[in-house]
Amino acid sequence: TADKLKTTIGKTFYRDYGLPEKYVGEKQKYLDLFNKDADDTINTLKTVFKGTSAQEREAISLAIEKNDFSGLSEANRVVAEKSKEIFERMAKEEGGRGLLDTTLEDYVTHIYKDKEKAKQYLDFMRTGVRGGKTKYAKERVIPTIEEAETLGLKPEKDIANILAARMLASQKAIREQDLLRKVGSEFGESKK
């Protein structure tokens, strides 16, 4: 029908199809700010990890989790401390905004390359059955990257990659919260 064709064409050629016009500008500001955040993340990580090898960055991840920097060179200890500070800053910002309830000491985000196997394992550990709750659960079931590796979950060990993913997720959550608050205050209705 004509309505279906109009909808299909609109969705194909106009990315804001169906979005009320008054929200389009705010959405674009959000996208622009997030793109700037991504660029800032890349520049920050280039600076922090300049001159480190992939092997050194993996050692830094493991050292942060163990809270033991004794096996790192002096330069890599500095990088490990900066990495920890970045994790802590994100946690503090997210906690202050109500986006994060708790934090873990010596925290390094776990990212699994074999996502399906990791999901099945974590669901089983949490409930004893396979389910779909992994995405929403926040507790750490597998305490270390090394343990995840022995389970065959193929964890990301490079601290630069881990921080990049964590920083982008944090920035996205913060920008989305700001956007929703702004749209809500400007265009929403006050209800009891």
Tab-separated table of N, CA and C in Angstrom, residues 94-151:
chain	number	residue	atom	x	y	z
A	94	GLU	N	29.889	7.897	37.060
A	94	GLU	CA	28.673	7.104	36.876
A	94	GLU	C	27.924	6.933	38.196
A	95	GLY	N	28.656	6.728	39.277
A	95	GLY	CA	28.027	6.586	40.587
A	95	GLY	C	27.299	7.853	40.995
A	96	GLY	N	27.922	8.996	40.756
A	96	GLY	CA	27.295	10.273	41.083
A	96	GLY	C	26.042	10.557	40.278
A	97	ARG	N	25.928	9.945	39.136
A	97	ARG	CA	24.759	10.138	38.271
A	97	ARG	C	23.697	9.053	38.472
A	98	GLY	N	23.999	8.079	39.319
A	98	GLY	CA	23.058	6.986	39.527
A	98	GLY	C	23.120	5.913	38.443
A	99	LEU	N	24.177	5.922	37.647
A	99	LEU	CA	24.320	4.927	36.579
A	99	LEU	C	25.059	3.680	37.046
A	100	LEU	N	25.677	3.742	38.223
A	100	LEU	CA	26.464	2.636	38.741
A	100	LEU	C	26.194	2.534	40.236
A	101	ASP	N	25.792	1.350	40.670
A	101	ASP	CA	25.455	1.162	42.078
A	101	ASP	C	26.659	0.796	42.928
A	102	THR	N	27.487	-0.107	42.428
A	102	THR	CA	28.631	-0.580	43.204
A	102	THR	C	29.869	-0.644	42.321
A	103	THR	N	31.011	-0.701	42.964
A	103	THR	CA	32.269	-0.865	42.232
A	103	THR	C	33.042	-2.027	42.830
A	104	LEU	N	33.949	-2.549	42.044
A	104	LEU	CA	34.826	-3.618	42.497
A	104	LEU	C	36.230	-3.056	42.641
A	105	GLU	N	36.919	-3.473	43.683
A	105	GLU	CA	38.298	-3.024	43.866
A	105	GLU	C	39.176	-3.697	42.818
A	106	ASP	N	40.190	-2.977	42.354
A	106	ASP	CA	41.122	-3.496	41.342
A	106	ASP	C	40.357	-3.999	40.117
A	107	TYR	N	39.422	-3.187	39.669
A	107	TYR	CA	38.506	-3.564	38.596
A	107	TYR	C	39.129	-3.413	37.214
A	108	VAL	N	38.985	-4.452	36.416
A	108	VAL	CA	39.292	-4.420	34.998
A	108	VAL	C	38.090	-5.045	34.313
A	109	THR	N	37.485	-4.347	33.382
A	109	THR	CA	36.323	-4.860	32.675
A	109	THR	C	36.683	-6.160	31.966
A	110	HIS	N	35.799	-7.145	32.062
A	110	HIS	CA	35.996	-8.391	31.335
A	110	HIS	C	35.199	-8.332	30.035
A	111	ILE	N	35.895	-8.545	28.940
A	111	ILE	CA	35.280	-8.589	27.620
A	111	ILE	C	35.660	-9.930	27.021
A	112	TYR	N	34.657	-10.685	26.602
A	112	TYR	CA	34.914	-12.021	26.087
A	112	TYR	C	34.733	-12.060	24.577
A	113	LYS	N	35.717	-12.629	23.895
A	113	LYS	CA	35.662	-12.743	22.434
A	113	LYS	C	34.679	-13.831	22.010
A	114	ASP	N	34.542	-14.881	22.825
A	114	ASP	CA	33.557	-15.933	22.563
A	114	ASP	C	32.321	-15.598	23.400
A	115	LYS	N	31.549	-14.648	22.905
A	115	LYS	CA	30.429	-14.104	23.685
A	115	LYS	C	29.372	-15.155	24.015
A	116	GLU	N	29.064	-16.018	23.069
A	116	GLU	CA	28.021	-17.014	23.307
A	116	GLU	C	28.436	-18.003	24.400
A	117	LYS	N	29.656	-18.483	24.333
A	117	LYS	CA	30.140	-19.410	25.358
A	117	LYS	C	30.182	-18.718	26.723
A	118	ALA	N	30.638	-17.474	26.753
A	118	ALA	CA	30.689	-16.724	28.009
A	118	ALA	C	29.286	-16.529	28.574
A	119	LYS	N	28.342	-16.194	27.727
A	119	LYS	CA	26.960	-15.983	28.168
A	119	LYS	C	26.392	-17.265	28.770
A	120	GLN	N	26.589	-18.380	28.092
A	120	GLN	CA	26.083	-19.654	28.599
A	120	GLN	C	26.727	-20.011	29.934
A	121	TYR	N	28.020	-19.832	30.030
A	121	TYR	CA	28.728	-20.150	31.272
A	121	TYR	C	28.241	-19.260	32.416
A	122	LEU	N	28.161	-17.960	32.166
A	122	LEU	CA	27.751	-17.029	33.222
A	122	LEU	C	26.312	-17.268	33.649
A	123	ASP	N	25.426	-17.545	32.693
A	123	ASP	CA	24.036	-17.853	33.041
A	123	ASP	C	23.970	-19.090	33.926
A	124	PHE	N	24.746	-20.113	33.565
A	124	PHE	CA	24.748	-21.343	34.351
A	124	PHE	C	25.274	-21.082	35.762
A	125	MET	N	26.348	-20.295	35.874
A	125	MET	CA	26.923	-19.995	37.187
A	125	MET	C	25.954	-19.194	38.052
A	126	ARG	N	25.180	-18.323	37.447
A	126	ARG	CA	24.267	-17.473	38.222
A	126	ARG	C	23.011	-18.218	38.640
A	127	THR	N	22.483	-19.059	37.758
A	127	THR	CA	21.168	-19.633	38.018
A	127	THR	C	21.140	-21.146	37.999
A	128	GLY	N	22.161	-21.778	37.468
A	128	GLY	CA	22.147	-23.222	37.331
A	128	GLY	C	21.478	-23.666	36.040
A	129	VAL	N	20.908	-22.720	35.308
A	129	VAL	CA	20.299	-23.013	34.008
A	129	VAL	C	20.723	-21.948	33.027
A	130	ARG	N	20.600	-22.265	31.757
A	130	ARG	CA	20.944	-21.281	30.738
A	130	ARG	C	19.772	-20.329	30.565
A	131	GLY	N	20.074	-19.041	30.498
A	131	GLY	CA	19.018	-18.052	30.363
A	131	GLY	C	19.520	-16.819	29.651
A	132	GLY	N	18.739	-15.763	29.724
A	132	GLY	CA	19.096	-14.546	29.008
A	132	GLY	C	19.341	-13.355	29.903
A	133	LYS	N	19.891	-13.569	31.105
A	133	LYS	CA	20.040	-12.460	32.039
A	133	LYS	C	21.426	-11.839	32.069
A	134	THR	N	22.397	-12.398	31.368
A	134	THR	CA	23.780	-11.926	31.469
A	134	THR	C	23.908	-10.432	31.228
A	135	LYS	N	23.205	-9.940	30.241
A	135	LYS	CA	23.323	-8.541	29.843
A	135	LYS	C	22.995	-7.594	30.993
A	136	TYR	N	22.126	-7.998	31.879
A	136	TYR	CA	21.649	-7.082	32.913
A	136	TYR	C	22.282	-7.309	34.275
A	137	ALA	N	22.940	-8.417	34.484
A	137	ALA	CA	23.544	-8.703	35.777
A	137	ALA	C	24.860	-7.951	35.907
A	138	LYS	N	25.161	-7.484	37.108
A	138	LYS	CA	26.339	-6.642	37.291
A	138	LYS	C	27.402	-7.259	38.193
A	139	GLU	N	27.121	-8.414	38.801
A	139	GLU	CA	28.125	-8.973	39.693
A	139	GLU	C	29.202	-9.691	38.885
A	140	ARG	N	30.374	-9.802	39.463
A	140	ARG	CA	31.504	-10.464	38.804
A	140	ARG	C	31.449	-11.935	39.178
A	141	VAL	N	31.171	-12.793	38.222
A	141	VAL	CA	31.094	-14.231	38.457
A	141	VAL	C	32.471	-14.866	38.293
A	142	ILE	N	33.211	-14.434	37.284
A	142	ILE	CA	34.554	-14.943	37.040
A	142	ILE	C	35.513	-13.881	37.549
A	143	PRO	N	36.231	-14.150	38.631
A	143	PRO	CA	37.002	-13.095	39.290
A	143	PRO	C	38.158	-12.516	38.495
A	144	THR	N	38.809	-13.313	37.658
A	144	THR	CA	39.990	-12.787	36.974
A	144	THR	C	39.995	-13.144	35.488
A	145	ILE	N	40.758	-12.372	34.753
A	145	ILE	CA	40.956	-12.637	33.333
A	145	ILE	C	41.627	-13.996	33.151
A	146	GLU	N	42.599	-14.294	34.007
A	146	GLU	CA	43.301	-15.580	33.899
A	146	GLU	C	42.352	-16.757	34.084
A	147	GLU	N	41.426	-16.644	35.040
A	147	GLU	CA	40.451	-17.721	35.257
A	147	GLU	C	39.536	-17.857	34.041
A	148	ALA	N	39.114	-16.730	33.475
A	148	ALA	CA	38.276	-16.764	32.277
A	148	ALA	C	39.008	-17.447	31.129
A	149	GLU	N	40.303	-17.205	31.050
A	149	GLU	CA	41.106	-17.813	29.988
A	149	GLU	C	41.185	-19.336	30.171
A	150	THR	N	41.336	-19.798	31.398
A	150	THR	CA	41.394	-21.247	31.639
A	150	THR	C	40.055	-21.914	31.332
A	151	LEU	N	38.960	-21.147	31.412
A	151	LEU	CA	37.634	-21.675	31.085
A	151	LEU	C	37.373	-21.663	29.577
